[in-house]
Short mmCIF file of C-alpha atoms in Angstrom, two decimals:
data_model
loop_
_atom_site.label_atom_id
_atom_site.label_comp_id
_atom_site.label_asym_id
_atom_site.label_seq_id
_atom_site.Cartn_x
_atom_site.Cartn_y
_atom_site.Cartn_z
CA UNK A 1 0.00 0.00 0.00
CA UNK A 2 1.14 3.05 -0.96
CA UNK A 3 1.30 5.89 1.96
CA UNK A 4 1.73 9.87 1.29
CA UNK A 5 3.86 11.53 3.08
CA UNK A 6 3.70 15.01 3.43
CA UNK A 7 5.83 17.53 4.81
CA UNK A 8 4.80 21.20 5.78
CA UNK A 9 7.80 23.90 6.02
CA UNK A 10 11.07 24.72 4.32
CA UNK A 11 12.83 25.81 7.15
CA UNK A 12 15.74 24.06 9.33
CA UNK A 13 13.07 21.53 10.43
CA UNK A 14 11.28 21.31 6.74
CA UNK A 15 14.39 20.59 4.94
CA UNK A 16 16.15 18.81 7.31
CA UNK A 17 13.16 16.25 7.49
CA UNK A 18 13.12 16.04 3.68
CA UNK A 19 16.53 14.94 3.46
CA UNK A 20 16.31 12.53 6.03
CA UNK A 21 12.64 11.03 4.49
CA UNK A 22 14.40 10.66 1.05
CA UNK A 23 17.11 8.57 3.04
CA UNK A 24 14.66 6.21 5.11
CA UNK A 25 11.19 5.88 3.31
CA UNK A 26 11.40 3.06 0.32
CA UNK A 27 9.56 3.07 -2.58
CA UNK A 28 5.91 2.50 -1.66
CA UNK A 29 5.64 5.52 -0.06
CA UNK A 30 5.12 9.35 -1.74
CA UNK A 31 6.87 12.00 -0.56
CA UNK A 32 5.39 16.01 -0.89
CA UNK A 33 6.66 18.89 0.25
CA UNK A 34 4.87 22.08 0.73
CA UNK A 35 6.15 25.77 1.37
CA UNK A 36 5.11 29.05 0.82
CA UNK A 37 8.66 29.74 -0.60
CA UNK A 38 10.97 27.89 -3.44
CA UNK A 39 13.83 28.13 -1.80
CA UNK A 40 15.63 27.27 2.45
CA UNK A 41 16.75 30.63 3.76
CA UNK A 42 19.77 29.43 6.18
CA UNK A 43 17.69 31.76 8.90
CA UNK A 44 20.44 32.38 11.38
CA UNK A 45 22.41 34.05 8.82
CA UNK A 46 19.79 36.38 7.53
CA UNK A 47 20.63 39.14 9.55
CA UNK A 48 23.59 39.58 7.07
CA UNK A 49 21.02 40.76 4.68
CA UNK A 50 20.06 43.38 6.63
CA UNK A 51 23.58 44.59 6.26
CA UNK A 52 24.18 43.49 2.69
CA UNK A 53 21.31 42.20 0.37
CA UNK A 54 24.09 40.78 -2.09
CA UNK A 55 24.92 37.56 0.16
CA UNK A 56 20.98 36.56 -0.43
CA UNK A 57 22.04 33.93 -3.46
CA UNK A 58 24.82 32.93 -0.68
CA UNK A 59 22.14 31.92 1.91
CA UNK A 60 19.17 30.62 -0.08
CA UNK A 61 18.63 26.87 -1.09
CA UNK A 62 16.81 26.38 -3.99
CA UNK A 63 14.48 23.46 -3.02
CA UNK A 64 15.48 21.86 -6.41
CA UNK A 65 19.13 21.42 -4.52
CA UNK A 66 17.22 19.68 -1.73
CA UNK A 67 14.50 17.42 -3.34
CA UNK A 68 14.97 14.05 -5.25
CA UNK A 69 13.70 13.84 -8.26
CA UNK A 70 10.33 11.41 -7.10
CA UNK A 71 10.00 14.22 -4.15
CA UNK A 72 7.09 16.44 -5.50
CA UNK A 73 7.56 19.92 -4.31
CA UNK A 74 4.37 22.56 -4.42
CA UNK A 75 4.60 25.88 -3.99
CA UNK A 76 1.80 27.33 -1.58
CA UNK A 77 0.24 28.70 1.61
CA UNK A 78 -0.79 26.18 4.29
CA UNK A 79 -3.91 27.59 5.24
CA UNK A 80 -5.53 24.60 7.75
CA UNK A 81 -4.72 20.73 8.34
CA UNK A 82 -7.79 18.85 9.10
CA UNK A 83 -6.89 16.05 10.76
CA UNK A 84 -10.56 14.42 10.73
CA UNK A 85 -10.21 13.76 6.75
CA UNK A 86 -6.25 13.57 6.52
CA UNK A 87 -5.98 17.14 4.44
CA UNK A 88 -3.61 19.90 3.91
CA UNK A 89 -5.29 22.91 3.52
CA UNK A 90 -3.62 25.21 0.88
CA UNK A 91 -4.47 28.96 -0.32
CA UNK A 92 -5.24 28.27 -4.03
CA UNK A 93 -7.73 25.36 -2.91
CA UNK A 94 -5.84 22.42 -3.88
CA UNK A 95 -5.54 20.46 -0.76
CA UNK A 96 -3.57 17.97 -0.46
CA UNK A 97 -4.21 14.26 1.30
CA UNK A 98 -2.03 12.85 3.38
CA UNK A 99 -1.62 9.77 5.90
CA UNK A 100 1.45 10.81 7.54
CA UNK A 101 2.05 14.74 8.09
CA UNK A 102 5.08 16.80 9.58
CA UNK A 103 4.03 20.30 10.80
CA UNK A 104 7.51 21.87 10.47
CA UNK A 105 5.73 25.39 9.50
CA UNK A 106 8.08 27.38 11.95
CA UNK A 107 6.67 30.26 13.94
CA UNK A 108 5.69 33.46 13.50
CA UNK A 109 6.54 37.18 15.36
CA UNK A 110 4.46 37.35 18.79
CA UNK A 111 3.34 40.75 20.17
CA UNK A 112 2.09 40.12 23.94
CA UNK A 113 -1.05 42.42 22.95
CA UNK A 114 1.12 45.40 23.13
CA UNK A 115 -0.66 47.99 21.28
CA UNK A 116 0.32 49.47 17.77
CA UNK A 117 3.49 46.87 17.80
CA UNK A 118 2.14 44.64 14.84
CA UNK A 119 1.26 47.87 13.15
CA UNK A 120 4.33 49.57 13.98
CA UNK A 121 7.22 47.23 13.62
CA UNK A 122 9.35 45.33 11.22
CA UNK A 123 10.08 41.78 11.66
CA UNK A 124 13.03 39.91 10.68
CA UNK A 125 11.26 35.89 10.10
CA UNK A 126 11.89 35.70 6.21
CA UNK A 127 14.41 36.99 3.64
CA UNK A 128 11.87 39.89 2.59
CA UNK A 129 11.89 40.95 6.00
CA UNK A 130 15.27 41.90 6.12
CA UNK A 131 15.73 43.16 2.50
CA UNK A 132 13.13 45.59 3.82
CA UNK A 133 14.63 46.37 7.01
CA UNK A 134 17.85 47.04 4.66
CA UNK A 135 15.98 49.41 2.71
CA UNK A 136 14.12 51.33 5.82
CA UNK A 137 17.58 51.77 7.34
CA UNK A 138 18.82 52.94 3.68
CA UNK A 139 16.16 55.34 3.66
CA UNK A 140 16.67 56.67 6.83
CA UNK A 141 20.12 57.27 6.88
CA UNK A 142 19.69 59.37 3.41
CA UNK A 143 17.39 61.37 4.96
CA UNK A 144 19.11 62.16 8.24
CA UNK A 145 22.14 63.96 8.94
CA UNK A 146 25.57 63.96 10.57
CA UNK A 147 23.69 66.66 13.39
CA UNK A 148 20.68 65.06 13.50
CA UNK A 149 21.02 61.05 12.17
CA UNK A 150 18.17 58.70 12.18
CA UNK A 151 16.86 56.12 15.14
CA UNK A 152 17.02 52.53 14.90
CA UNK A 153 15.08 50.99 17.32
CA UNK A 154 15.55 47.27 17.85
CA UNK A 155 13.05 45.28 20.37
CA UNK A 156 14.29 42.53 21.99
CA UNK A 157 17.52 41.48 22.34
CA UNK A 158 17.78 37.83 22.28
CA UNK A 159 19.50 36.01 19.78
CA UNK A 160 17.76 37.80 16.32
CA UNK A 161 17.83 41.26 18.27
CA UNK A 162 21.34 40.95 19.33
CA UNK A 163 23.00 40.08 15.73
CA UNK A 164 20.07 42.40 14.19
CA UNK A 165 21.83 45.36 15.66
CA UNK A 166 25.10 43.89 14.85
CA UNK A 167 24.56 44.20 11.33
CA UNK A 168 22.89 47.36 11.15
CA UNK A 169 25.97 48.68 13.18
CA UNK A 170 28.17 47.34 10.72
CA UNK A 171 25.84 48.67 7.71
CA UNK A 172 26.68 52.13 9.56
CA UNK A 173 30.38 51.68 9.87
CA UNK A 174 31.19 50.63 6.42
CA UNK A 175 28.60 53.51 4.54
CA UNK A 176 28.94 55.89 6.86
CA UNK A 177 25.66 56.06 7.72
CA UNK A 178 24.23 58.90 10.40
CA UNK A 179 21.95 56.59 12.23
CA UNK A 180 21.40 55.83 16.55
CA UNK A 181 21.34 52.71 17.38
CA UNK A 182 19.35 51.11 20.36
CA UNK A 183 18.53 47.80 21.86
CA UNK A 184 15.79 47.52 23.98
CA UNK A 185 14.70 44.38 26.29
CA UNK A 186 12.11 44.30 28.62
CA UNK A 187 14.20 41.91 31.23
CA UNK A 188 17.21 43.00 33.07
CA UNK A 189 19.65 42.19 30.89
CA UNK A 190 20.51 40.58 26.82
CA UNK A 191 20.12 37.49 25.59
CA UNK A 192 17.48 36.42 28.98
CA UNK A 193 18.20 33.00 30.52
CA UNK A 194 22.03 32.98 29.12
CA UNK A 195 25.01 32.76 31.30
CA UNK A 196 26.49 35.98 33.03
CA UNK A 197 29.45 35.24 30.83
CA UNK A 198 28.25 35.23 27.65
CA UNK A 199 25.42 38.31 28.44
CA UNK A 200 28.74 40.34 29.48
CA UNK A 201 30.78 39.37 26.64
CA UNK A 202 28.12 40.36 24.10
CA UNK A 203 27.33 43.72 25.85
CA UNK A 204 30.83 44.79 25.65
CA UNK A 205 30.68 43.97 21.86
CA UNK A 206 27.63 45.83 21.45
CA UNK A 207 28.86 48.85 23.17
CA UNK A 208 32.19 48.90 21.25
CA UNK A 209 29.76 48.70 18.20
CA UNK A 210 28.37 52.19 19.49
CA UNK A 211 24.66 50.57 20.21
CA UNK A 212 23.17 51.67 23.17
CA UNK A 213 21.32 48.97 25.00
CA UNK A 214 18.23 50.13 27.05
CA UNK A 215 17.06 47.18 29.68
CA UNK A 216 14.33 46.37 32.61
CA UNK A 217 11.85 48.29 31.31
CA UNK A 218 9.09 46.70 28.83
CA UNK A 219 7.50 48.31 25.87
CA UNK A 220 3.58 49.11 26.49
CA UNK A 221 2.76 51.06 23.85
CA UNK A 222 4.45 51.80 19.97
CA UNK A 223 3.05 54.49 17.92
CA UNK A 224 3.98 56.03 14.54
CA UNK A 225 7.49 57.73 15.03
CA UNK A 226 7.80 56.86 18.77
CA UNK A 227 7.86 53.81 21.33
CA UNK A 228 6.35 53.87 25.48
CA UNK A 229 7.86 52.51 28.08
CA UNK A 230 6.66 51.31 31.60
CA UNK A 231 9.01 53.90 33.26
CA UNK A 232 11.36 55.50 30.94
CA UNK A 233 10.91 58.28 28.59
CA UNK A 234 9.27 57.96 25.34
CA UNK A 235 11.73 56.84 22.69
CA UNK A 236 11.87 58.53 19.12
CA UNK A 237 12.49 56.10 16.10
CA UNK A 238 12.80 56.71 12.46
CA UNK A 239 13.09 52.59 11.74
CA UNK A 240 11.63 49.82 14.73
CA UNK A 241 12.26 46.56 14.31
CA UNK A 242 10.55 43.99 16.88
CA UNK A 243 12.33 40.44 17.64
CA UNK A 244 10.75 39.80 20.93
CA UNK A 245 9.40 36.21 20.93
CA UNK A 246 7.64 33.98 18.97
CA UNK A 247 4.58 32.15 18.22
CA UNK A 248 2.82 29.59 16.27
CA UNK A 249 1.39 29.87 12.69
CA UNK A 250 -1.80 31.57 12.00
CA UNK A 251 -2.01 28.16 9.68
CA UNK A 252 -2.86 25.81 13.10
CA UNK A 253 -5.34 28.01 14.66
CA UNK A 254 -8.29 25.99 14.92
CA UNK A 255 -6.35 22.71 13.98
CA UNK A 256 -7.93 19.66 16.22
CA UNK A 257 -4.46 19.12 17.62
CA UNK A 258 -3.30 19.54 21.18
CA UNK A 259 -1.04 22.87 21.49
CA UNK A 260 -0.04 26.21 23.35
CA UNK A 261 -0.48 29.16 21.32
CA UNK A 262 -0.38 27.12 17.84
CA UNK A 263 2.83 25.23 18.68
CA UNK A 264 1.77 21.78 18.63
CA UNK A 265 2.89 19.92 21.68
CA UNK A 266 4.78 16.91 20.47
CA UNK A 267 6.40 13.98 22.07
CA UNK A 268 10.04 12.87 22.37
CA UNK A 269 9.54 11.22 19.32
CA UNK A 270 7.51 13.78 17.60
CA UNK A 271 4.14 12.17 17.28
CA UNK A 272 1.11 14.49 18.64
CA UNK A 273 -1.98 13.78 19.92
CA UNK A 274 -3.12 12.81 16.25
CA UNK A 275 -0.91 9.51 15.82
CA UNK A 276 -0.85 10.74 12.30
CA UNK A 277 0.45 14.36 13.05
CA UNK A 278 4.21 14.31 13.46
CA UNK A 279 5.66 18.32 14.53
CA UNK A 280 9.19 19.51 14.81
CA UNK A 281 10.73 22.85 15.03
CA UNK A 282 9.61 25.69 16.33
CA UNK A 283 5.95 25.63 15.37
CA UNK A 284 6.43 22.21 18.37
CA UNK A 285 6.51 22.13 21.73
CA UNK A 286 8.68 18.97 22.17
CA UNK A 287 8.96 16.95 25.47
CA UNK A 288 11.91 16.97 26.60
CA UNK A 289 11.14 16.42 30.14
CA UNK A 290 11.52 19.64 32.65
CA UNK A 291 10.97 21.64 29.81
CA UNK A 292 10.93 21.23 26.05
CA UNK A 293 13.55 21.67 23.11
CA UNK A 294 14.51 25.08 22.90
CA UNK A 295 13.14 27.01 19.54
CA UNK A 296 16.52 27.39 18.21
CA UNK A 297 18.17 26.29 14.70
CA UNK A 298 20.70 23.89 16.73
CA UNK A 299 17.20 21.68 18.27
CA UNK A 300 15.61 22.11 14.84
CA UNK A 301 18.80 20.39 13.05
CA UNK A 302 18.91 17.54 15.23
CA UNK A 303 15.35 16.51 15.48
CA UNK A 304 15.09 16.34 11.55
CA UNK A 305 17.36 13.63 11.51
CA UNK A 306 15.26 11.45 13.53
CA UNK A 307 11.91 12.07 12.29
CA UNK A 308 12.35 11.28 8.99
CA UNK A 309 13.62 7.60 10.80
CA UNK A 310 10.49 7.96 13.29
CA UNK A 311 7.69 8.45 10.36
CA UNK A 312 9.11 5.57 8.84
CA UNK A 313 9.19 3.57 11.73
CA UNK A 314 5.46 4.43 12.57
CA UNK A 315 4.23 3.43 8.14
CA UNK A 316 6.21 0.18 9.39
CA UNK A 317 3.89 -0.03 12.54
CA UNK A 318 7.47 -0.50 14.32
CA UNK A 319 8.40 1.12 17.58
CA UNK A 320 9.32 5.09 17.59
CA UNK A 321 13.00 5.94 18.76
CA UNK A 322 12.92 8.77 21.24
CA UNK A 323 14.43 12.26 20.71
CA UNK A 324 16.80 13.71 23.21
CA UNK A 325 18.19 17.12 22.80
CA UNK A 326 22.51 17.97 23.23
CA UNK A 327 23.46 21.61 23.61
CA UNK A 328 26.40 21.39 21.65
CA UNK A 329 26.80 25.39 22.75
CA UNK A 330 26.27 28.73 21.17
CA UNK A 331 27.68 31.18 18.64
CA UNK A 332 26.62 34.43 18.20
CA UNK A 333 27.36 37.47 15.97
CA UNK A 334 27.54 40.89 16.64
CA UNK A 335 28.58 42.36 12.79
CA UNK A 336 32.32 40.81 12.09
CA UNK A 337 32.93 39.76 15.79
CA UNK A 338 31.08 36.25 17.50
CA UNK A 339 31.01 35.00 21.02
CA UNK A 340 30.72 31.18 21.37
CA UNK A 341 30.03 29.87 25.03
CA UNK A 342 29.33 26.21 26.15
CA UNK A 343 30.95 24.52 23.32
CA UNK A 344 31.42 21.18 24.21
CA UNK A 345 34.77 19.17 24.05
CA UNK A 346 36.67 22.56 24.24
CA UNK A 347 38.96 23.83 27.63
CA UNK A 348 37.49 27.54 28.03
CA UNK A 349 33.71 28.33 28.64
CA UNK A 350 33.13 31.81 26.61
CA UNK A 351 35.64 33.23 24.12
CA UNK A 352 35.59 35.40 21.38
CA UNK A 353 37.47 36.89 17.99
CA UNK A 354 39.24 34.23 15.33
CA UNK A 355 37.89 30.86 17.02
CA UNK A 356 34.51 32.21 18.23
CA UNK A 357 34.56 33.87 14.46
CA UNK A 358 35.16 30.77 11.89
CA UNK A 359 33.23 28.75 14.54
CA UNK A 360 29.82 30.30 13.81
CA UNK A 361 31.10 30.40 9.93
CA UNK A 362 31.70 26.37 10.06
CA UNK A 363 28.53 25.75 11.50
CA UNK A 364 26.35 27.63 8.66
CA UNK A 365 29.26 25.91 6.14
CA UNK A 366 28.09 22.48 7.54
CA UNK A 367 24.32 23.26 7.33
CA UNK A 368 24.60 24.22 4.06
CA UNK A 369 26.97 20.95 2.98
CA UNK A 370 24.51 18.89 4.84
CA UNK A 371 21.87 19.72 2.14
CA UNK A 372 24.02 20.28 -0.49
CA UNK A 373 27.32 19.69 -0.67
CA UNK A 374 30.65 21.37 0.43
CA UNK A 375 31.40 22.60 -2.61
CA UNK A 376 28.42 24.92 -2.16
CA UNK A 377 29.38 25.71 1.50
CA UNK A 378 32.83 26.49 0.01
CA UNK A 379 30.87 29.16 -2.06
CA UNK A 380 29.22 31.11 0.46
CA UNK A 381 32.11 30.89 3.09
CA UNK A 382 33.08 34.50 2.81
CA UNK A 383 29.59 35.60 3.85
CA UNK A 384 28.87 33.34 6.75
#
């Protein structure tokens, strides 16, 4: 009998899961893959757009470089799964039936109810976002001047926020922009639930990069032109770019599947509460115990390799091998400068410059190689 298999997403978790169904499911069963985009955008690089929109070709898949051949690829909006009749909902109509589904749709930009910060704010989720938060930042540096140069508001600073105002530091530096630069997190200090260590070490780098970094004081209110605070003073802003948390896809709402704020909860083997519903990445909540896998590229790497094992296992009515997530440590950028902390197998907790550098660079390099091939990692090696 033949079964469809159909997987939803072409991010980390989408495209990861592709190449590891094309390795493990054998020839009776049909492979689709469905994505509102023709292309993987290697997401923890795209910040460097923001800086540069040249290194776009450099950190795009085309999904034609992913897919086999007998791997039919369809280019569309996910729109609903009904899980009743086994069907993926898709914008132009033609849904698609499955018997085995992955939900690997990522997330989308959450706003807390704040008011006026959907209507106010860019977001930095896709490769248009930050082509356009390229060209805001162009446009407001053209219009500003050296006396009086343009804001750049940036909310959040976790991971996105952090190498967000990286880049648009370095876009300042190397076109001698006039443009402010500010960081703003509601919690007492950047990059939340980190190590002293590594917080410290990327403060310093942000300073040095001339961004000011505003902290313990949440946004309630973002208008045209200018943000509120709980305490502080109003701040003015020309450009505002929000990376404060995340949520799940407008796409699940209403989906007959157990979740928290569309993230399907999933468990350590990625099944849901439909046993036909598998869900990775960070449109899941997956068990992991105390607390689930972390919405991070790293957690979204790993579990593709197993779930394209796991759906086989469950077409084969055999039992499901069980997930469990290794912090292997983390890199981050600020512009040209990283900090890596927790990397495992290595003498010194947090360091910086060369190492922490062509560290973060290797990882992308090996991404990209993992779904291609190193000759194509090779390629964009100079914009990592």
């Amino acid at each position: 009998m033949t079964e469809n298999v159909v997987v939803l997403g072409s991010g980390y978790a989408g495209a990861g899961a592709i190449k590891s169904l094309q390795s493990e499911l054998d020839e009776t069963a049909r492979l689709t893959w469905i994505s509102d985009t023709d292309y993987h955008l290697v997401l923890h690089e795209s910040h460097r757009v923001v800086r540069d929109p040249s290194v776009r070709s450099d950190i795009t898949i085309p999904v034609a470089d992913i897919a086999d051949p007998k791997t039919r690829f369809i280019t569309d909006t996910v729109t609903g799964l009904d899980t009743e009749e086994r069907i993926v909902e898709l914008e132009d109509g033609k849904d698609v039936e499955y018997d085995y589904v992955l939900v690997a749709l990522g997330s989308s930009t959450a706003y807390y109810g704040i008011p006026g910060l959907a209507e106010h704010s860019l977001t930095l989720k896709s490769l248009d976002d930050a082509l356009e938060i390229n060209e805001r930042i162009t446009e407001a540096s053209r219009d500003a001047t050296r006396g009086e140069p343009a804001q750049v508001v940036i909310g959040g600073a976790g991971l996105s926020g952090i190498q967000t105002a990286g880049e648009i530091a370095a876009f300042r530096d190397e076109n001698r922009a006039p443009l402010d630069i500010h960081l703003v997190e509601a919690l007492d200090e950047i990059f939340p639930g980190n190590d002293p260590e590594i917080q410290q070490a990327l403060r310093d780098l942000l300073e040095e990069a001339g961004v000011t970094i505003h902290t313990d004081d949440p946004i309630t209110e973002a208008e045209d032109g200018v943000i509120h605070f709980d305490e502080g003073d109003p701040l003015e802003y020309d450009v505002f770019v929000w990376t404060g948390g995340i949520t799940g896809r407008q796409a699940l709402d209403g989906t007959d599947l157990e979740n928290q704020h569309n993230r399907v909860n999933a468990k350590a083997n990625f099944r849901t509460s439909d046993e036909r519903v598998f869900a990775i990445g960070d449109s899941a909540i997956v068990d992991q115990g105390s607390q689930p896998a972390p919405p991070t590229a790293q957690a979204a790497w790993q579990a593709a390799e197993v779930v394209g094992e796991n759906i086989a296992r469950a077409i084969d009515n055999r039992p499901l091998e069980t997930w469990e997530y290794d912090d292997k440590g983390t890199v981050v950028s600020v512009g040209d400068e990283a900090v890596a902390h927790g990397v495992k197998r290595l003498p010194v907790d947090t360091f910086g410059g060369f190492p922490a550098k062509n560290l973060k660079k290797l990882i992308a390099a090996r991404w990209i190689a993992d779904l291609t091939s190193w000759n194509r990692a090779r390629k964009a090696w100079s914009v990592l």
